[in-house]
């Protein structure tokens, strides 16, 4: 079975450390959302952009898309 370039690109991105770092950051920002859901959103957006011509912009585009999907993070007020 041949692997398409889309599959190869997605696998390269989804398996990378910056994907893990972004997912961890977003899990911290969206504590009210299950980590598996955050990670699924991140993976889906990376897969969608795997064939983008400018690969260097993918991380910020993924972050923006996931934040838009998940809405505003809940903010815990801190005592002053």
mmCIF file of C-alpha atoms in Angstrom:
data_model
loop_
_atom_site.group_PDB
_atom_site.id
_atom_site.type_symbol
_atom_site.label_atom_id
_atom_site.label_comp_id
_atom_site.label_asym_id
_atom_site.label_seq_id
_atom_site.Cartn_x
_atom_site.Cartn_y
_atom_site.Cartn_z
ATOM 1 C CA UNK A 1 0.000 0.000 0.000
ATOM 2 C CA UNK A 2 1.429 3.375 -1.018
ATOM 3 C CA UNK A 3 1.450 6.273 1.363
ATOM 4 C CA UNK A 4 0.387 9.593 -0.121
ATOM 5 C CA UNK A 5 2.413 12.757 0.350
ATOM 6 C CA UNK A 6 -0.461 14.106 2.458
ATOM 7 C CA UNK A 7 -0.187 11.146 4.819
ATOM 8 C CA UNK A 8 3.589 11.484 4.989
ATOM 9 C CA UNK A 9 3.378 15.215 5.676
ATOM 10 C CA UNK A 10 0.744 14.734 8.353
ATOM 11 C CA UNK A 11 2.723 11.955 10.015
ATOM 12 C CA UNK A 12 5.866 14.111 10.005
ATOM 13 C CA UNK A 13 4.037 17.060 11.597
ATOM 14 C CA UNK A 14 1.827 15.158 14.022
ATOM 15 C CA UNK A 15 4.798 13.201 15.334
ATOM 16 C CA UNK A 16 6.957 16.246 15.934
ATOM 17 C CA UNK A 17 7.864 17.845 19.232
ATOM 18 C CA UNK A 18 6.364 21.244 18.412
ATOM 19 C CA UNK A 19 2.982 19.596 17.978
ATOM 20 C CA UNK A 20 3.373 18.088 21.443
ATOM 21 C CA UNK A 21 4.463 21.453 22.869
ATOM 22 C CA UNK A 22 1.509 23.254 21.303
ATOM 23 C CA UNK A 23 -0.928 20.623 22.554
ATOM 24 C CA UNK A 24 0.521 20.896 26.074
ATOM 25 C CA UNK A 25 0.283 24.701 26.003
ATOM 26 C CA UNK A 26 -3.321 24.607 24.815
ATOM 27 C CA UNK A 27 -4.235 21.965 27.409
ATOM 28 C CA UNK A 28 -2.957 24.380 30.051
ATOM 29 C CA UNK A 29 -4.950 27.257 28.588
ATOM 30 C CA UNK A 30 -8.118 25.173 28.177
ATOM 31 C CA UNK A 31 -8.205 23.246 31.433
ATOM 32 C CA UNK A 32 -11.985 22.915 31.148
ATOM 33 C CA UNK A 33 -11.581 20.843 27.960
ATOM 34 C CA UNK A 34 -10.424 17.226 28.121
ATOM 35 C CA UNK A 35 -6.787 16.914 26.963
ATOM 36 C CA UNK A 36 -7.800 14.244 24.439
ATOM 37 C CA UNK A 37 -10.180 16.709 22.788
ATOM 38 C CA UNK A 38 -7.531 19.439 22.650
ATOM 39 C CA UNK A 39 -5.037 16.994 21.139
ATOM 40 C CA UNK A 40 -7.601 15.769 18.607
ATOM 41 C CA UNK A 41 -8.221 19.375 17.513
ATOM 42 C CA UNK A 42 -4.481 20.012 17.174
ATOM 43 C CA UNK A 43 -3.951 16.810 15.181
ATOM 44 C CA UNK A 44 -6.922 17.552 12.920
ATOM 45 C CA UNK A 45 -5.671 21.050 12.122
ATOM 46 C CA UNK A 46 -2.127 19.821 11.426
ATOM 47 C CA UNK A 47 -3.547 17.150 9.124
ATOM 48 C CA UNK A 48 -5.621 19.748 7.303
ATOM 49 C CA UNK A 49 -2.532 21.896 6.680
ATOM 50 C CA UNK A 50 -0.020 19.109 5.992
ATOM 51 C CA UNK A 51 0.300 20.034 2.307
ATOM 52 C CA UNK A 52 0.609 23.786 2.845
ATOM 53 C CA UNK A 53 3.302 25.371 0.711
ATOM 54 C CA UNK A 54 4.762 27.438 3.547
ATOM 55 C CA UNK A 55 5.387 24.913 6.292
ATOM 56 C CA UNK A 56 6.881 27.514 8.637
ATOM 57 C CA UNK A 57 3.461 29.132 9.147
ATOM 58 C CA UNK A 58 1.680 25.914 10.100
ATOM 59 C CA UNK A 59 2.231 26.097 13.887
ATOM 60 C CA UNK A 60 0.661 29.558 14.266
ATOM 61 C CA UNK A 61 -2.187 28.702 11.901
ATOM 62 C CA UNK A 62 -2.904 25.535 13.863
ATOM 63 C CA UNK A 63 -2.832 27.405 17.172
ATOM 64 C CA UNK A 64 -5.232 30.060 15.898
ATOM 65 C CA UNK A 65 -7.616 27.497 14.417
ATOM 66 C CA UNK A 66 -7.686 25.399 17.584
ATOM 67 C CA UNK A 67 -8.245 28.455 19.772
ATOM 68 C CA UNK A 68 -11.105 29.489 17.488
ATOM 69 C CA UNK A 69 -12.607 25.999 17.723
ATOM 70 C CA UNK A 70 -12.340 25.831 21.500
ATOM 71 C CA UNK A 71 -13.421 29.409 22.213
ATOM 72 C CA UNK A 72 -12.121 31.582 25.005
ATOM 73 C CA UNK A 73 -10.095 29.851 27.685
ATOM 74 C CA UNK A 74 -11.442 30.034 31.187
ATOM 75 C CA UNK A 75 -9.459 32.379 33.365
ATOM 76 C CA UNK A 76 -9.088 31.714 37.044
ATOM 77 C CA UNK A 77 -8.969 35.009 38.952
ATOM 78 C CA UNK A 78 -5.898 35.448 41.095
ATOM 79 C CA UNK A 79 -5.779 37.246 44.403
ATOM 80 C CA UNK A 80 -3.989 40.572 44.243
#
